[in-house]
Short mmCIF file of C-alpha atoms in Angstrom, two decimals:
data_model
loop_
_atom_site.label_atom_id
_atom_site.label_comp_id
_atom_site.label_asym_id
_atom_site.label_seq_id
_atom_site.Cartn_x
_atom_site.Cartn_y
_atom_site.Cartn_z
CA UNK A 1 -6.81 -4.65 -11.51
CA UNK A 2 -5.24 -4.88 -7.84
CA UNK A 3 -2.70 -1.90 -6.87
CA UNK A 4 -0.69 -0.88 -3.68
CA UNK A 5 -2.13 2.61 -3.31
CA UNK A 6 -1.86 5.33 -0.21
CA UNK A 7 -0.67 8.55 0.38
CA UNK A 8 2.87 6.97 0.45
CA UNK A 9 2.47 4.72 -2.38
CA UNK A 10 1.02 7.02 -5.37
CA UNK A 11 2.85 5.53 -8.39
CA UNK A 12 -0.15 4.07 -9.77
CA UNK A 13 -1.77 7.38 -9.83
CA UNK A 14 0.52 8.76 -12.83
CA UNK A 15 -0.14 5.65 -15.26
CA UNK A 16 -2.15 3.03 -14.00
CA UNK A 17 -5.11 4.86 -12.50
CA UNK A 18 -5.58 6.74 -15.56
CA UNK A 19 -5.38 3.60 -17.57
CA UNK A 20 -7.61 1.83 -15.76
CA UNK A 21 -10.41 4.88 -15.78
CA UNK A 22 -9.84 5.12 -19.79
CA UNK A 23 -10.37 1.68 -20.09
CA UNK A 24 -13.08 1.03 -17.68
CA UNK A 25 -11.20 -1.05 -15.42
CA UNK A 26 -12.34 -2.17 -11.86
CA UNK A 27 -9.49 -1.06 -9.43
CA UNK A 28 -8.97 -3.01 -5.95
CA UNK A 29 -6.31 -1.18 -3.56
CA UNK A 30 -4.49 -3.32 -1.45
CA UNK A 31 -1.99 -1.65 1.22
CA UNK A 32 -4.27 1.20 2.18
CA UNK A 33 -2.01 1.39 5.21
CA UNK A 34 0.51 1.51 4.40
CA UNK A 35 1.62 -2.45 4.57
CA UNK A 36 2.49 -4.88 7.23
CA UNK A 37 6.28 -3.78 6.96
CA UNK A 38 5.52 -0.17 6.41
CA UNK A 39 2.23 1.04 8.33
CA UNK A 40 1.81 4.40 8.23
CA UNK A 41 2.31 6.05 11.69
CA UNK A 42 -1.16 7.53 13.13
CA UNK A 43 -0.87 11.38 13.67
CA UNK A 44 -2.17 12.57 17.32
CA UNK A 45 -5.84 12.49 16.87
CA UNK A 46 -7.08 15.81 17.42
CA UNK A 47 -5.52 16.03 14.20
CA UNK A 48 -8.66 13.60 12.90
CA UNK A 49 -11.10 16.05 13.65
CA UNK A 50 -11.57 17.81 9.86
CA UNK A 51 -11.70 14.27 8.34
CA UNK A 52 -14.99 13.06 10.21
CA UNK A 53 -12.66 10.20 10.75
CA UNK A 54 -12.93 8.56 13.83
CA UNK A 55 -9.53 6.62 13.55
CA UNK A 56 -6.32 6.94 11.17
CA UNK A 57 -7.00 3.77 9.61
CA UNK A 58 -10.57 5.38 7.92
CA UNK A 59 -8.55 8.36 7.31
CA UNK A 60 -6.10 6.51 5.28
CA UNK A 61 -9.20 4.19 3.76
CA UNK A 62 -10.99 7.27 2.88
CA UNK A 63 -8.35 8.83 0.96
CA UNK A 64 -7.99 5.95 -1.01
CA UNK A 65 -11.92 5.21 -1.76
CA UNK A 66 -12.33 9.00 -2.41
CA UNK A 67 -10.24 8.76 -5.50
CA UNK A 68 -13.08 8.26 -8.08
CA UNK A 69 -11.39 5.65 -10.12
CA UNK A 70 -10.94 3.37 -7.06
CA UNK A 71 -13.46 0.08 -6.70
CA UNK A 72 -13.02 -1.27 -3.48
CA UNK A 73 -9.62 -1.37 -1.10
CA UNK A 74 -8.40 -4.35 0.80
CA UNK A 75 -7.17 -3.49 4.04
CA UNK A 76 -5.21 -6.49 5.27
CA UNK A 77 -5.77 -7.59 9.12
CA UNK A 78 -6.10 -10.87 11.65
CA UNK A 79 -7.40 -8.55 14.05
CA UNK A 80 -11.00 -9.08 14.80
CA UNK A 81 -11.11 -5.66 16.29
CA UNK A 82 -9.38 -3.84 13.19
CA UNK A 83 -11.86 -5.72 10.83
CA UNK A 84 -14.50 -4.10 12.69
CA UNK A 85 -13.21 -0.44 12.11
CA UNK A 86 -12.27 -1.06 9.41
CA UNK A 87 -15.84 -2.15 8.19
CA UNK A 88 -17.07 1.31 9.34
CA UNK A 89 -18.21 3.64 6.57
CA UNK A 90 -15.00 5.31 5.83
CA UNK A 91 -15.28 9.22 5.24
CA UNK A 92 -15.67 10.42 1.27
CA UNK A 93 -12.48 13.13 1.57
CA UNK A 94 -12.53 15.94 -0.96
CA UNK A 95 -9.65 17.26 -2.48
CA UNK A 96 -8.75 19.77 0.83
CA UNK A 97 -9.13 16.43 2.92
CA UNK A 98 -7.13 14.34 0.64
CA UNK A 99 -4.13 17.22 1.55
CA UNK A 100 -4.73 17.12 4.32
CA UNK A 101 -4.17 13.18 4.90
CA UNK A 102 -0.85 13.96 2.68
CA UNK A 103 0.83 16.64 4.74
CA UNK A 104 0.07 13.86 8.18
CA UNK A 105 1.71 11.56 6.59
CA UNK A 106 4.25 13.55 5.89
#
């Protein structure tokens, strides 16, 4: 199943995620930022540091593949550049991590 997921966007994690893990459902996240419309605004990035992320977009794409029942995330770009990062091996968060991408984003 595809699902807008991110630490703005959690509805799915109250039905849909749990559904999907009881029924042994694949789970692709699309909108890992955030959105074209909505991007989520990058913190300063000092504030990167604990996350072993090197940039706010594998911040926000490690939160999302560190939920267990996620598959895969889409992150939508036409930058060559972003595709790049984005590529990078994301950081697994825990569950302090995972807060801590929550309280950025305010």
């Amino acid at each position: 199943i595809q699902i807008p997921l991110n630490p703005r966007e959690r509805e799915a994690e109250r039905e849909v995620l749990p559904l999907a893990e009881e029924l042994g459902l694949g789970v692709i996240v699309m909108r890992p930022l955030g959105g074209a419309g909505s991007p989520i605004p990058a913190p300063p990035r000092h504030e990167l540091a604990p996350l072993g992320a090197v940039t706010w977009a594998q911040a926000l794409l490690g939160w999302a593949l560190s939920d267990q029942r996620v598959t895969v995330v889409i992150p939508a770009t036409r930058n060559p550049e972003h595709a790049r990062e984005n590529a990078a091996s994301p950081p697994r968060l825990g569950p302090e991590e995972r807060s801590l991408v929550e309280r950025l984003v305010g």
